[in-house]
mmCIF file of N, CA and C in Angstrom:
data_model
loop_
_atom_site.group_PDB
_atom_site.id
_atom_site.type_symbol
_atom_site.label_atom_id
_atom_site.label_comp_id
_atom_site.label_asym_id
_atom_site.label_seq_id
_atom_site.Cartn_x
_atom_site.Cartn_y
_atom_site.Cartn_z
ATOM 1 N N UNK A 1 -101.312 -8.078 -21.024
ATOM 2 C CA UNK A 1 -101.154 -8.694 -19.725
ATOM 3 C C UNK A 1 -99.723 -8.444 -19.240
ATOM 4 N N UNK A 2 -99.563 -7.697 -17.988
ATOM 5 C CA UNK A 2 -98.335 -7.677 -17.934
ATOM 6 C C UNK A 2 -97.854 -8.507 -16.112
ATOM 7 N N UNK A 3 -96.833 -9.246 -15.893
ATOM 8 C CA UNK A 3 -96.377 -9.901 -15.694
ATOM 9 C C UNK A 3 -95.309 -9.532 -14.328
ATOM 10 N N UNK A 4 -95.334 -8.926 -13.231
ATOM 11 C CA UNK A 4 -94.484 -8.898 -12.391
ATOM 12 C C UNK A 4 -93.362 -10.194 -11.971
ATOM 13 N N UNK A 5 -92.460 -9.837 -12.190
ATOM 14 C CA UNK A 5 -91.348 -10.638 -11.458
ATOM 15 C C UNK A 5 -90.849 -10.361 -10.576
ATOM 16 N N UNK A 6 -90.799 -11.518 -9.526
ATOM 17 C CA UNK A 6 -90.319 -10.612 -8.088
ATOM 18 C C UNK A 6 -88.877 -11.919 -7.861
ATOM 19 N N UNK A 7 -87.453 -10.864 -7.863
ATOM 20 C CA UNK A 7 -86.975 -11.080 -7.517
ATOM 21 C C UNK A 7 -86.312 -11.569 -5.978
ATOM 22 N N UNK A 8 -86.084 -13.201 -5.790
ATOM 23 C CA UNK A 8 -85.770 -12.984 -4.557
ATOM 24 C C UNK A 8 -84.348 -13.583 -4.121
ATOM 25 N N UNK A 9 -83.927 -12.320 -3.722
ATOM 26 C CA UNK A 9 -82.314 -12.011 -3.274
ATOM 27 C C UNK A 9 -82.131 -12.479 -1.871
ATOM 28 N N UNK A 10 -81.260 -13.244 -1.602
ATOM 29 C CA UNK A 10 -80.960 -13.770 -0.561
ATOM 30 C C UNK A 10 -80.431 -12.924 0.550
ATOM 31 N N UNK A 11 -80.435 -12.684 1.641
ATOM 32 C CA UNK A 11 -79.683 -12.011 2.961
ATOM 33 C C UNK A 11 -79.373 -12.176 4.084
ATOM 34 N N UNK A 12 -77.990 -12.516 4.957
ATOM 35 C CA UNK A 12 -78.188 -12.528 6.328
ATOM 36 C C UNK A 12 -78.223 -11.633 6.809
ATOM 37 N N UNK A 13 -78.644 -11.791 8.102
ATOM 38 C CA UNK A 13 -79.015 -10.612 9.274
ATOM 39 C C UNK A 13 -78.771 -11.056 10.486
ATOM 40 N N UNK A 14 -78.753 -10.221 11.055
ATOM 41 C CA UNK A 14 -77.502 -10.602 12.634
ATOM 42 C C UNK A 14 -78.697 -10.020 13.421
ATOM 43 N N UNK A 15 -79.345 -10.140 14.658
ATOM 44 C CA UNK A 15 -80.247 -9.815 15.219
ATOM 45 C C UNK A 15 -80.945 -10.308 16.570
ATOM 46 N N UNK A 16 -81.376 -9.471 17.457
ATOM 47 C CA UNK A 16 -82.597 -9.953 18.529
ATOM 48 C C UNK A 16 -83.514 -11.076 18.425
ATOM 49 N N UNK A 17 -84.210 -11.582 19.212
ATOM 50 C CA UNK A 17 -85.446 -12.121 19.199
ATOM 51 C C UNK A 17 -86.544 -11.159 20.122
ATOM 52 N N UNK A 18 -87.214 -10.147 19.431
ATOM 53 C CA UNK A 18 -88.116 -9.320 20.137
ATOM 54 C C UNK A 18 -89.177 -9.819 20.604
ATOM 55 N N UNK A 19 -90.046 -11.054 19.936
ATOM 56 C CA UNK A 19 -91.326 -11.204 20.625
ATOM 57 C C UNK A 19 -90.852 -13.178 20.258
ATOM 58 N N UNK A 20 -91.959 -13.696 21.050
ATOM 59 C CA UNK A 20 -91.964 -15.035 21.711
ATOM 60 C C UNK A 20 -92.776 -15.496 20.290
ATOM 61 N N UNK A 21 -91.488 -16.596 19.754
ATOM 62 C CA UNK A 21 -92.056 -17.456 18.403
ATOM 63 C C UNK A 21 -92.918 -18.267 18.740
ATOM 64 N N UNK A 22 -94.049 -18.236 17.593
ATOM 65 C CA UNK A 22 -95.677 -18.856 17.932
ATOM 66 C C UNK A 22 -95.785 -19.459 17.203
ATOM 67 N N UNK A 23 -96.779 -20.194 16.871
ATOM 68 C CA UNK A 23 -96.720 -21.350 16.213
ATOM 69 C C UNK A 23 -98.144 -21.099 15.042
ATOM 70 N N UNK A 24 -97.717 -20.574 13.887
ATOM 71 C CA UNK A 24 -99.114 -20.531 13.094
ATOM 72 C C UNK A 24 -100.196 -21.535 12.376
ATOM 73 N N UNK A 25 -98.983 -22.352 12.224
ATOM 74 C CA UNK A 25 -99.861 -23.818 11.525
ATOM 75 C C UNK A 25 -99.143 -24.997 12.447
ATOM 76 N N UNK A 26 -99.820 -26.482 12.126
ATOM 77 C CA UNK A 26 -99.094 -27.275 12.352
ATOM 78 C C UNK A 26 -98.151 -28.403 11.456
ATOM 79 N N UNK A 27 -99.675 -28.539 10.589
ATOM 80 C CA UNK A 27 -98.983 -29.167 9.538
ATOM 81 C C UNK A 27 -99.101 -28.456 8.091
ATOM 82 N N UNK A 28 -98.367 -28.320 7.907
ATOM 83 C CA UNK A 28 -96.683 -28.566 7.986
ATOM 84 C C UNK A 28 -96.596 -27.629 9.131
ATOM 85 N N UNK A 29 -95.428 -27.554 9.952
ATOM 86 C CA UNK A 29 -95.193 -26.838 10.791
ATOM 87 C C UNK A 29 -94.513 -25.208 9.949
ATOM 88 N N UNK A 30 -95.254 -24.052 10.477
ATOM 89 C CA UNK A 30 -94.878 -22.536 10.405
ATOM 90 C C UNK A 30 -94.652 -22.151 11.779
ATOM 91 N N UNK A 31 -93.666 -21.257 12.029
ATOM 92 C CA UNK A 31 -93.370 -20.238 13.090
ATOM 93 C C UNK A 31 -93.926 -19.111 12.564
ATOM 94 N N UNK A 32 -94.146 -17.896 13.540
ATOM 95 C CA UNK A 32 -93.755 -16.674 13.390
ATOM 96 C C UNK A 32 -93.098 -16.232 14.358
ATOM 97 N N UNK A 33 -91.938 -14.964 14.341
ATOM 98 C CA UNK A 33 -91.031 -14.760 15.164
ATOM 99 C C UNK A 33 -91.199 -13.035 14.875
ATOM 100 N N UNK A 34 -90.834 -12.677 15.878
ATOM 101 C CA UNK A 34 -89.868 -10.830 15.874
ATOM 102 C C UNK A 34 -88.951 -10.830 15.820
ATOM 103 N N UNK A 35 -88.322 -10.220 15.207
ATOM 104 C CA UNK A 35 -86.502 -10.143 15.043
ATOM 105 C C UNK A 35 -86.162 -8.622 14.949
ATOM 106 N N UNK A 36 -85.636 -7.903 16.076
ATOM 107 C CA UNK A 36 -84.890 -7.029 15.758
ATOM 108 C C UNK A 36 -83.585 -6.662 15.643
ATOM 109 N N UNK A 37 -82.987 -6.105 13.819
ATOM 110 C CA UNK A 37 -81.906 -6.351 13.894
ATOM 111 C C UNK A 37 -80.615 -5.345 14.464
ATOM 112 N N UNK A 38 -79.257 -5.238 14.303
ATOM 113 C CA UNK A 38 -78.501 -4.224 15.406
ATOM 114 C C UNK A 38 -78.911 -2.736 14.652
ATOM 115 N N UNK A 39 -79.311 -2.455 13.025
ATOM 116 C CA UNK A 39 -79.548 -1.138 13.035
ATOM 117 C C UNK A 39 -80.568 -0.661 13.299
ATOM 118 N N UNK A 40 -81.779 -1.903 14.116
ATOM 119 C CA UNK A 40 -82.953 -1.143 14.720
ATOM 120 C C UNK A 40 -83.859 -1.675 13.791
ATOM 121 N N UNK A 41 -84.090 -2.210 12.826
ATOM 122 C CA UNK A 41 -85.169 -2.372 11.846
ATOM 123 C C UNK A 41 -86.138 -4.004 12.569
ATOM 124 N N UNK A 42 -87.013 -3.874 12.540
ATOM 125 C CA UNK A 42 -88.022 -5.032 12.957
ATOM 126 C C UNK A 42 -88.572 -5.459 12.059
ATOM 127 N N UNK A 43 -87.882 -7.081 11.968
ATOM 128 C CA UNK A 43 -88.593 -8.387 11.097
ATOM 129 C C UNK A 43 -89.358 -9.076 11.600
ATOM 130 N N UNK A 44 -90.901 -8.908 10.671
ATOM 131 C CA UNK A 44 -91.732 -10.251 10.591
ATOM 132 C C UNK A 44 -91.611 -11.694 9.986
ATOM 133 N N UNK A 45 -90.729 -12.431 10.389
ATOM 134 C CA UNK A 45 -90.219 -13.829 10.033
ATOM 135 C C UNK A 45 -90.810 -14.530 10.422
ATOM 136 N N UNK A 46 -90.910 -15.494 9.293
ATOM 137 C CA UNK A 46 -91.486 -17.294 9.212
ATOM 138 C C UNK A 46 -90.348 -17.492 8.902
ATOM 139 N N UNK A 47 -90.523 -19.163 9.851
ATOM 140 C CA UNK A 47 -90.004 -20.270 9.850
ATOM 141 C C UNK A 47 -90.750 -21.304 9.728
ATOM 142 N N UNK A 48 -89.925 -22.280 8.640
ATOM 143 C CA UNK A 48 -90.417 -23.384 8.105
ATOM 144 C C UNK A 48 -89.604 -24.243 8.163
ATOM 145 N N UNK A 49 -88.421 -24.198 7.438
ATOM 146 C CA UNK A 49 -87.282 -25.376 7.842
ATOM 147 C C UNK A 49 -86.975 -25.752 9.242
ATOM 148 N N UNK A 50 -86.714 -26.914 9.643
ATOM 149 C CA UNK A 50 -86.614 -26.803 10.945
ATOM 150 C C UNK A 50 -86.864 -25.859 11.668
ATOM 151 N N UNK A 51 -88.084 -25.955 12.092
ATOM 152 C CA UNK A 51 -89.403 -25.053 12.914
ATOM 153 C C UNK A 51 -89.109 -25.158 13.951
ATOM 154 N N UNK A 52 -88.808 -26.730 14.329
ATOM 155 C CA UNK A 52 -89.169 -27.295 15.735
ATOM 156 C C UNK A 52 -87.886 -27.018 16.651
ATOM 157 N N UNK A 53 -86.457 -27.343 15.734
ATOM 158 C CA UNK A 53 -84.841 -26.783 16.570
ATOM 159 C C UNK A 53 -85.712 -25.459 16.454
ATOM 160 N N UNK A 54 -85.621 -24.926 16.022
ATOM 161 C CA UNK A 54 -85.986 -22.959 16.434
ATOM 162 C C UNK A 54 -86.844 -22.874 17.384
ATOM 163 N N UNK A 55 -87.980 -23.521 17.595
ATOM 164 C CA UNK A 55 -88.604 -23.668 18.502
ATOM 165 C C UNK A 55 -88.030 -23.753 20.046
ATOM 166 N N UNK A 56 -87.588 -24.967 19.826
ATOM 167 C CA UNK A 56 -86.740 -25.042 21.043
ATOM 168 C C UNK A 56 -85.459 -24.463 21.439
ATOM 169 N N UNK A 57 -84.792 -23.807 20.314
ATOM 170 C CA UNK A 57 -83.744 -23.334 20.992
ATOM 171 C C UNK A 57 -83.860 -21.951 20.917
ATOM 172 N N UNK A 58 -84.633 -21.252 20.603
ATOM 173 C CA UNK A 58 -84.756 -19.775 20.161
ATOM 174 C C UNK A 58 -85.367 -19.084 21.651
ATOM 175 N N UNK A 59 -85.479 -18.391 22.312
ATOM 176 C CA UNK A 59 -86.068 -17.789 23.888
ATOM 177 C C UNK A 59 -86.044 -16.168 23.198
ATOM 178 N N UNK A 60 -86.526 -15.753 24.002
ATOM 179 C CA UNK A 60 -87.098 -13.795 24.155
ATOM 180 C C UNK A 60 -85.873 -13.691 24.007
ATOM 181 N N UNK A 61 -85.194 -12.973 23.634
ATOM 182 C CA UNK A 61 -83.772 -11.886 23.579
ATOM 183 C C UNK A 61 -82.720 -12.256 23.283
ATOM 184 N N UNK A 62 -82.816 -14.072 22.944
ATOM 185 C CA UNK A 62 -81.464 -14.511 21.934
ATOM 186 C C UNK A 62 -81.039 -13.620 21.162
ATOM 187 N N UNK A 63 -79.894 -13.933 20.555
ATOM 188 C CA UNK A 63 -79.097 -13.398 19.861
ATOM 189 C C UNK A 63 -79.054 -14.296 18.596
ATOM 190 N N UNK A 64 -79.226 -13.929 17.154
ATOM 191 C CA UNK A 64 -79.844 -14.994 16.099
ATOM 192 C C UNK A 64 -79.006 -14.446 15.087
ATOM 193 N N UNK A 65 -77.988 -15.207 14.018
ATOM 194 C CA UNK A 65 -78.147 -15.015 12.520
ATOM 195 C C UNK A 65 -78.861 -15.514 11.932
ATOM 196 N N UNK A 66 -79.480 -15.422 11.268
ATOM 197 C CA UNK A 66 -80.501 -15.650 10.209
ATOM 198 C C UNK A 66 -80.605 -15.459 8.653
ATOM 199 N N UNK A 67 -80.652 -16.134 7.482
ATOM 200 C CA UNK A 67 -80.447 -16.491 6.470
ATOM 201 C C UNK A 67 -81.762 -16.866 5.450
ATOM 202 N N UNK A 68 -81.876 -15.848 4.567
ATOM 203 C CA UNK A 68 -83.220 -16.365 3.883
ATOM 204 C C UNK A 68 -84.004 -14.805 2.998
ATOM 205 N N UNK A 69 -84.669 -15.258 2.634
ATOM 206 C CA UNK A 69 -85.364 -13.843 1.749
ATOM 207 C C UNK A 69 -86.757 -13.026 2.227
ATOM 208 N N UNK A 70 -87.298 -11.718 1.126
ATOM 209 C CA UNK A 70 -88.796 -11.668 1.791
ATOM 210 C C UNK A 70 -89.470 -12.129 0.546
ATOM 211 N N UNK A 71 -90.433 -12.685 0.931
ATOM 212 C CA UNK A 71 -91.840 -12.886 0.130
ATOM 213 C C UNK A 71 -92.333 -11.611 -0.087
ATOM 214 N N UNK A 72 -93.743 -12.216 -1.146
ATOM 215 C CA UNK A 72 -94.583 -10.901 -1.647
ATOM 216 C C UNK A 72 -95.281 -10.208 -0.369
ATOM 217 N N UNK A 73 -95.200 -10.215 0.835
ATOM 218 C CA UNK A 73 -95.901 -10.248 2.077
ATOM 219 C C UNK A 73 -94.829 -9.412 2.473
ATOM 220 N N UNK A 74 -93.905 -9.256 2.290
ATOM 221 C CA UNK A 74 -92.477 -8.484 2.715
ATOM 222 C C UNK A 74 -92.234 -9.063 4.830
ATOM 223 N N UNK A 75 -92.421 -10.347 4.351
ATOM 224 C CA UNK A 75 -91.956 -11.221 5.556
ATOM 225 C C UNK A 75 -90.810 -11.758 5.227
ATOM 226 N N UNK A 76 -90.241 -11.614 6.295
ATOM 227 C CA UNK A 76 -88.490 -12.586 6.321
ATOM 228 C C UNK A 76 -88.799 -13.876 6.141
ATOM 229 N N UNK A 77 -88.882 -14.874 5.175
ATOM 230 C CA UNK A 77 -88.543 -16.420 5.444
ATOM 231 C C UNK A 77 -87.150 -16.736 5.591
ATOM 232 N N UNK A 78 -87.091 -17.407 6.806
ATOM 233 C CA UNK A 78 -85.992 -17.826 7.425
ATOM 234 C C UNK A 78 -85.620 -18.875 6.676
ATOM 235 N N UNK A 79 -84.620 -19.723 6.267
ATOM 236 C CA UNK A 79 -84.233 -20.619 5.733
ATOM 237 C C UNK A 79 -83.119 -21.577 6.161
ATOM 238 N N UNK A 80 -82.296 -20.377 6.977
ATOM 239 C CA UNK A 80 -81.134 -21.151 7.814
ATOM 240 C C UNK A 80 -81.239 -20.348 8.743
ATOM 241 N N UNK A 81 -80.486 -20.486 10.053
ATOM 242 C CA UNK A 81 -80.928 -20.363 11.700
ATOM 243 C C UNK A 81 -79.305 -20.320 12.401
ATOM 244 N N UNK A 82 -79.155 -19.732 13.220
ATOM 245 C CA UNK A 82 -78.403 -20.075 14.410
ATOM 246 C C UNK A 82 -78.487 -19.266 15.483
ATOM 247 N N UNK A 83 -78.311 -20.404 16.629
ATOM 248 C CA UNK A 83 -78.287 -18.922 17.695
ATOM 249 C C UNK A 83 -77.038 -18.158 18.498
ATOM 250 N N UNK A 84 -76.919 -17.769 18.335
ATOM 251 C CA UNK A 84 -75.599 -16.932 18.836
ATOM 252 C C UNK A 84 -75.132 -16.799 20.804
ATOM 253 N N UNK A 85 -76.224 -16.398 20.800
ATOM 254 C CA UNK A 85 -76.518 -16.916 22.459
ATOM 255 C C UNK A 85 -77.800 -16.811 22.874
ATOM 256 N N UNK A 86 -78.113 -17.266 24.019
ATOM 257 C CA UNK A 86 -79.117 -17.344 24.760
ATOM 258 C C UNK A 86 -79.361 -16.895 25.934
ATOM 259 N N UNK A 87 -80.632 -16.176 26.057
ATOM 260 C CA UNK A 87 -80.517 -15.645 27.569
ATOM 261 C C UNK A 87 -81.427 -17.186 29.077
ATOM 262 N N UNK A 88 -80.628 -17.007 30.012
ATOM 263 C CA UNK A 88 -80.757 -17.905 30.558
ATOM 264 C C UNK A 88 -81.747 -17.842 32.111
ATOM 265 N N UNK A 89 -82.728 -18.132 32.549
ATOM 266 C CA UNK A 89 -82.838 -17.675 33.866
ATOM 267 C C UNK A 89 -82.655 -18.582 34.277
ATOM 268 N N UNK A 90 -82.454 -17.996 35.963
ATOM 269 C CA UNK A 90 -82.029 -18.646 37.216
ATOM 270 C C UNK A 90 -83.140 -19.199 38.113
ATOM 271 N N UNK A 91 -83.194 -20.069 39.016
ATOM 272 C CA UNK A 91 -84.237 -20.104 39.802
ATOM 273 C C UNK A 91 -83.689 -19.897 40.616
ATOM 274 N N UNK A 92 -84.537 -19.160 42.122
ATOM 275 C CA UNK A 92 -83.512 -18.470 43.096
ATOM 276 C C UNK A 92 -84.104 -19.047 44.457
#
């Protein structure tokens, strides 16, 4: 019987918000998000820790660091969050 170990190495990443975070479960609360980062590579990230601040403060084309590993799914779990900026519209 042999036994895979999957190492999981921690990483931040500095990055986009490419597509509009959705909501996969409720309870417990899951996100899923797009993240593309500045050398071009596109993350499939969940969020679980505080779902709901990401929720609300995260919009299309923020600007995000992000903190956390991949699963056996080779998805980003997010673990820590910030947003760097935000894009804002106007009403005219």
């Amino acid at each position: 019987m042999v036994i895979e170990v999957i190492t999981m190495t921690k990483r931040a990443v500095n990055g986009k918000i490419t597509g509009t975070p959705k909501v996969l479960k409720l309870a417990p609360l899951l996100l899923f998000a797009k993240l593309t980062t500045a050398e071009g590579v596109q993350l499939n990230c969940l969020i679980h820790q505080h779902g709901l601040n990401f929720l609300y403060q995260a919009t299309l084309g923020a600007q995000v660091a992000v903190y956390g590993h991949y699963n056996a799914r080779q998805q980003f779990v997010i673990e820590k969050f910030t947003i760097l900026s935000r894009t804002t519209q106007t009403a005219s």
